[in-house]
Tab-separated table of C-alpha atoms in Angstrom:
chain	number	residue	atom	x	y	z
A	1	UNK	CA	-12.068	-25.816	0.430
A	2	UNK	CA	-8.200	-25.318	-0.152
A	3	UNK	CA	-6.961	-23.348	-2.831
A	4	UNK	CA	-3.661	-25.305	-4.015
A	5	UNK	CA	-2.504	-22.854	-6.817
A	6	UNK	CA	-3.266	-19.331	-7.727
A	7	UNK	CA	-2.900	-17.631	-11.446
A	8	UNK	CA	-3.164	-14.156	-11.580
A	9	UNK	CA	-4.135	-12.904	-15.572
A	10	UNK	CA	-2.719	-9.424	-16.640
A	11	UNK	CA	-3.139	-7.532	-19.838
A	12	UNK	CA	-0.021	-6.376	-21.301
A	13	UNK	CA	0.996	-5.160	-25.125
A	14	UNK	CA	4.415	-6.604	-25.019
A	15	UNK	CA	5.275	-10.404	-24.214
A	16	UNK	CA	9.286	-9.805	-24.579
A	17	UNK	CA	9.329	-7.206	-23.082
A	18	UNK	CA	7.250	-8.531	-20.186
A	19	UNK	CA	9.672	-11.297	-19.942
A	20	UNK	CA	12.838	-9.556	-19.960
A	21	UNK	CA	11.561	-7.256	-17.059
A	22	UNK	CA	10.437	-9.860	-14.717
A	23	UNK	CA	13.376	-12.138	-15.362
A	24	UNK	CA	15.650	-8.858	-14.364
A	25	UNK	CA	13.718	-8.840	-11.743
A	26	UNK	CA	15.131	-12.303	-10.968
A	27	UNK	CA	11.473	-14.483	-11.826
A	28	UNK	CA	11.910	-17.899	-13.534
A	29	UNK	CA	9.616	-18.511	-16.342
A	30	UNK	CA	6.985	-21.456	-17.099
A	31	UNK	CA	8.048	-21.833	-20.411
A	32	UNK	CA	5.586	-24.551	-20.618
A	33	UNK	CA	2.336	-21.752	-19.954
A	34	UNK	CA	4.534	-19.336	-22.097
A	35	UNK	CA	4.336	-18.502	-26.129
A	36	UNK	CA	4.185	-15.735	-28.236
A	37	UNK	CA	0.584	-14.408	-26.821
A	38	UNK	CA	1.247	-14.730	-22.785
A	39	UNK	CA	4.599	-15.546	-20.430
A	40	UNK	CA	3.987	-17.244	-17.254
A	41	UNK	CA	6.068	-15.684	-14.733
A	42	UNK	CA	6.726	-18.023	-11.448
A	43	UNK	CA	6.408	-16.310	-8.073
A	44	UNK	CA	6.362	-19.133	-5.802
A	45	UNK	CA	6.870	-23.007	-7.688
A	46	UNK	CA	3.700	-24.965	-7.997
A	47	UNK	CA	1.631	-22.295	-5.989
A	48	UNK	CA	2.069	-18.900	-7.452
A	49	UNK	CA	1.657	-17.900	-10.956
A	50	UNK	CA	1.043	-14.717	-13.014
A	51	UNK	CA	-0.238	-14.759	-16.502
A	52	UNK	CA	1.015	-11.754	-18.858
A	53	UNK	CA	-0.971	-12.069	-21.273
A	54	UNK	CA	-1.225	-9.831	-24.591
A	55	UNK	CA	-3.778	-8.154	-24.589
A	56	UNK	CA	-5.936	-9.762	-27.166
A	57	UNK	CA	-5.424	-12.727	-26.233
A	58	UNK	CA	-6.404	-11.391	-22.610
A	59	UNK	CA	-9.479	-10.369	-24.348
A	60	UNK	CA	-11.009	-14.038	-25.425
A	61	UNK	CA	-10.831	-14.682	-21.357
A	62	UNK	CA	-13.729	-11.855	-20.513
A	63	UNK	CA	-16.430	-10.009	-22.117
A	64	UNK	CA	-15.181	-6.825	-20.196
A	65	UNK	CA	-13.642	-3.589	-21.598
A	66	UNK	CA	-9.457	-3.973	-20.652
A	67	UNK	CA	-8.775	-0.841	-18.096
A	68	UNK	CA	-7.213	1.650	-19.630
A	69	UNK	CA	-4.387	2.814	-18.241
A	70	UNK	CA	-5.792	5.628	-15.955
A	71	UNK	CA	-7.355	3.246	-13.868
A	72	UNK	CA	-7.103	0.908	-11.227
A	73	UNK	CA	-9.001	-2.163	-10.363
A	74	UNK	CA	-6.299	-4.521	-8.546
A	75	UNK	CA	-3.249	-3.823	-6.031
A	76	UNK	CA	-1.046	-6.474	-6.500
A	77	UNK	CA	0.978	-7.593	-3.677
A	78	UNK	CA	3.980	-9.874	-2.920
A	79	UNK	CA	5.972	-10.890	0.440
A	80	UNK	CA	9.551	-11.358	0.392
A	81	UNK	CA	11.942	-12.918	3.210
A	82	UNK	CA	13.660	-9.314	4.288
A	83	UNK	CA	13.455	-5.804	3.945
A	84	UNK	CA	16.665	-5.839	1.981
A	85	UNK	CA	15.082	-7.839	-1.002
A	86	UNK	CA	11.702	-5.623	-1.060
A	87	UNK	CA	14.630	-2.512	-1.945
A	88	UNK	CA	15.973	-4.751	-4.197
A	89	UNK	CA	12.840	-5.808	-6.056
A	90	UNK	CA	11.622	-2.243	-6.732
A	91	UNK	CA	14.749	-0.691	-7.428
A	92	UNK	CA	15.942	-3.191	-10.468
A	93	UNK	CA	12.239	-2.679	-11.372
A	94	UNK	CA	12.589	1.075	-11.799
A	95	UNK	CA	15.661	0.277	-13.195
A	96	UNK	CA	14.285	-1.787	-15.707
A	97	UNK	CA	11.661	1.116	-17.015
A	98	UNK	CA	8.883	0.320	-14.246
A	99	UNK	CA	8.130	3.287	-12.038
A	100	UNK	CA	7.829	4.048	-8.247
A	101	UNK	CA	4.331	5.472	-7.382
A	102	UNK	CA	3.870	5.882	-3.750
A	103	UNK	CA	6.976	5.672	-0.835
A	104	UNK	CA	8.230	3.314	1.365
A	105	UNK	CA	6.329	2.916	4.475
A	106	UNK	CA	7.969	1.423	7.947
A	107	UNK	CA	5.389	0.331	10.078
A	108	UNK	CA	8.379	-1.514	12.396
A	109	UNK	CA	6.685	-4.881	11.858
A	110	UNK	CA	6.297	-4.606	8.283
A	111	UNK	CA	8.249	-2.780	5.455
A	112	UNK	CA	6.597	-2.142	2.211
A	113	UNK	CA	7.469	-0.360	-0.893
A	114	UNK	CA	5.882	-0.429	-4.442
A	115	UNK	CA	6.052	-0.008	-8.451
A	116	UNK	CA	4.347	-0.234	-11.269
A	117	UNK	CA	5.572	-2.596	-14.199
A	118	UNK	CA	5.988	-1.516	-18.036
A	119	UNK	CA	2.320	-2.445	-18.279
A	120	UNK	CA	1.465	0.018	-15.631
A	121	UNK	CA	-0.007	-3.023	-13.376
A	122	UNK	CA	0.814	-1.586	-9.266
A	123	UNK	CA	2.486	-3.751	-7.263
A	124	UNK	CA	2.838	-3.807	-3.597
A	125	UNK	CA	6.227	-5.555	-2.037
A	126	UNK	CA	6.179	-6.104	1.693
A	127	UNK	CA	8.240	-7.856	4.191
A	128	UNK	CA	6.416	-9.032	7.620
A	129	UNK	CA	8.081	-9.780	10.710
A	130	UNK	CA	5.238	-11.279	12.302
A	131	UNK	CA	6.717	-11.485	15.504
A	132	UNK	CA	6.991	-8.022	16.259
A	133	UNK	CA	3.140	-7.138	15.162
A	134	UNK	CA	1.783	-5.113	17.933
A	135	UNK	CA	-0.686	-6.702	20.219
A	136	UNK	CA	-3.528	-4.921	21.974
């Protein structure tokens, strides 16, 4: 089996708000998955997709209690094409009222550094030069 598209579904309370701070980020929006209950925010065309989706309208998706926001049950993360634009990324973020919550780690092969959006959601930004992974 191949997987040709992915959707990732978030609970958030806010769609403008939402949409302003990924589009900052510099995300295009599916306006055509987008209304006044969810935005679709594109992270790679025709492949990559996350859902923002208020959160009761989130709610008619699962029979599950949302996570409040003390918890954690996903690590979201996203490879970018240098270590410049993972600096980038999470700095307009905090910018933009997300926050930082753990530092930026150099492992010489790959460069990673995270936030966590206005909804609180973490997210993981990483660039991999795959051609300097250490071999055994």
């Amino acid at each position: 089996m191949k997987v040709n598209q992915i959707y990732v579904n978030l609970p958030i309370k806010d769609v403008q708000k939402t949409r302003d701070f990924w589009t900052q980020l510099g995300f295009s929006i599916n306006e055509q998955f987008s209304d006044d209950k969810a935005v679709c925010v594109v992270m790679k065309e025709d492949h990559i997709y996350t859902m923002f989706l208020k959160e009761e309208f989130f709610q008619t998706f699962t029979n599950r209690p949302l996570a409040k926001g003390d918890t954690t049950q996903v690590l979201l993360a996203i490879g970018v094409d240098s270590r410049e634009e993972v600096d980038q990324i999470v700095n307009t973020a905090i910018e933009n009222g997300g926050s930082k919550y753990s530092e930026s780690m150099d492992h010489g092969w790959m460069y990673q550094s995270a936030f966590a959006d206005i909804n609180g959601h973490q997210w993981e930004v990483m660039h991999a030069d795959m051609s300097k992974l250490p071999t055994e």
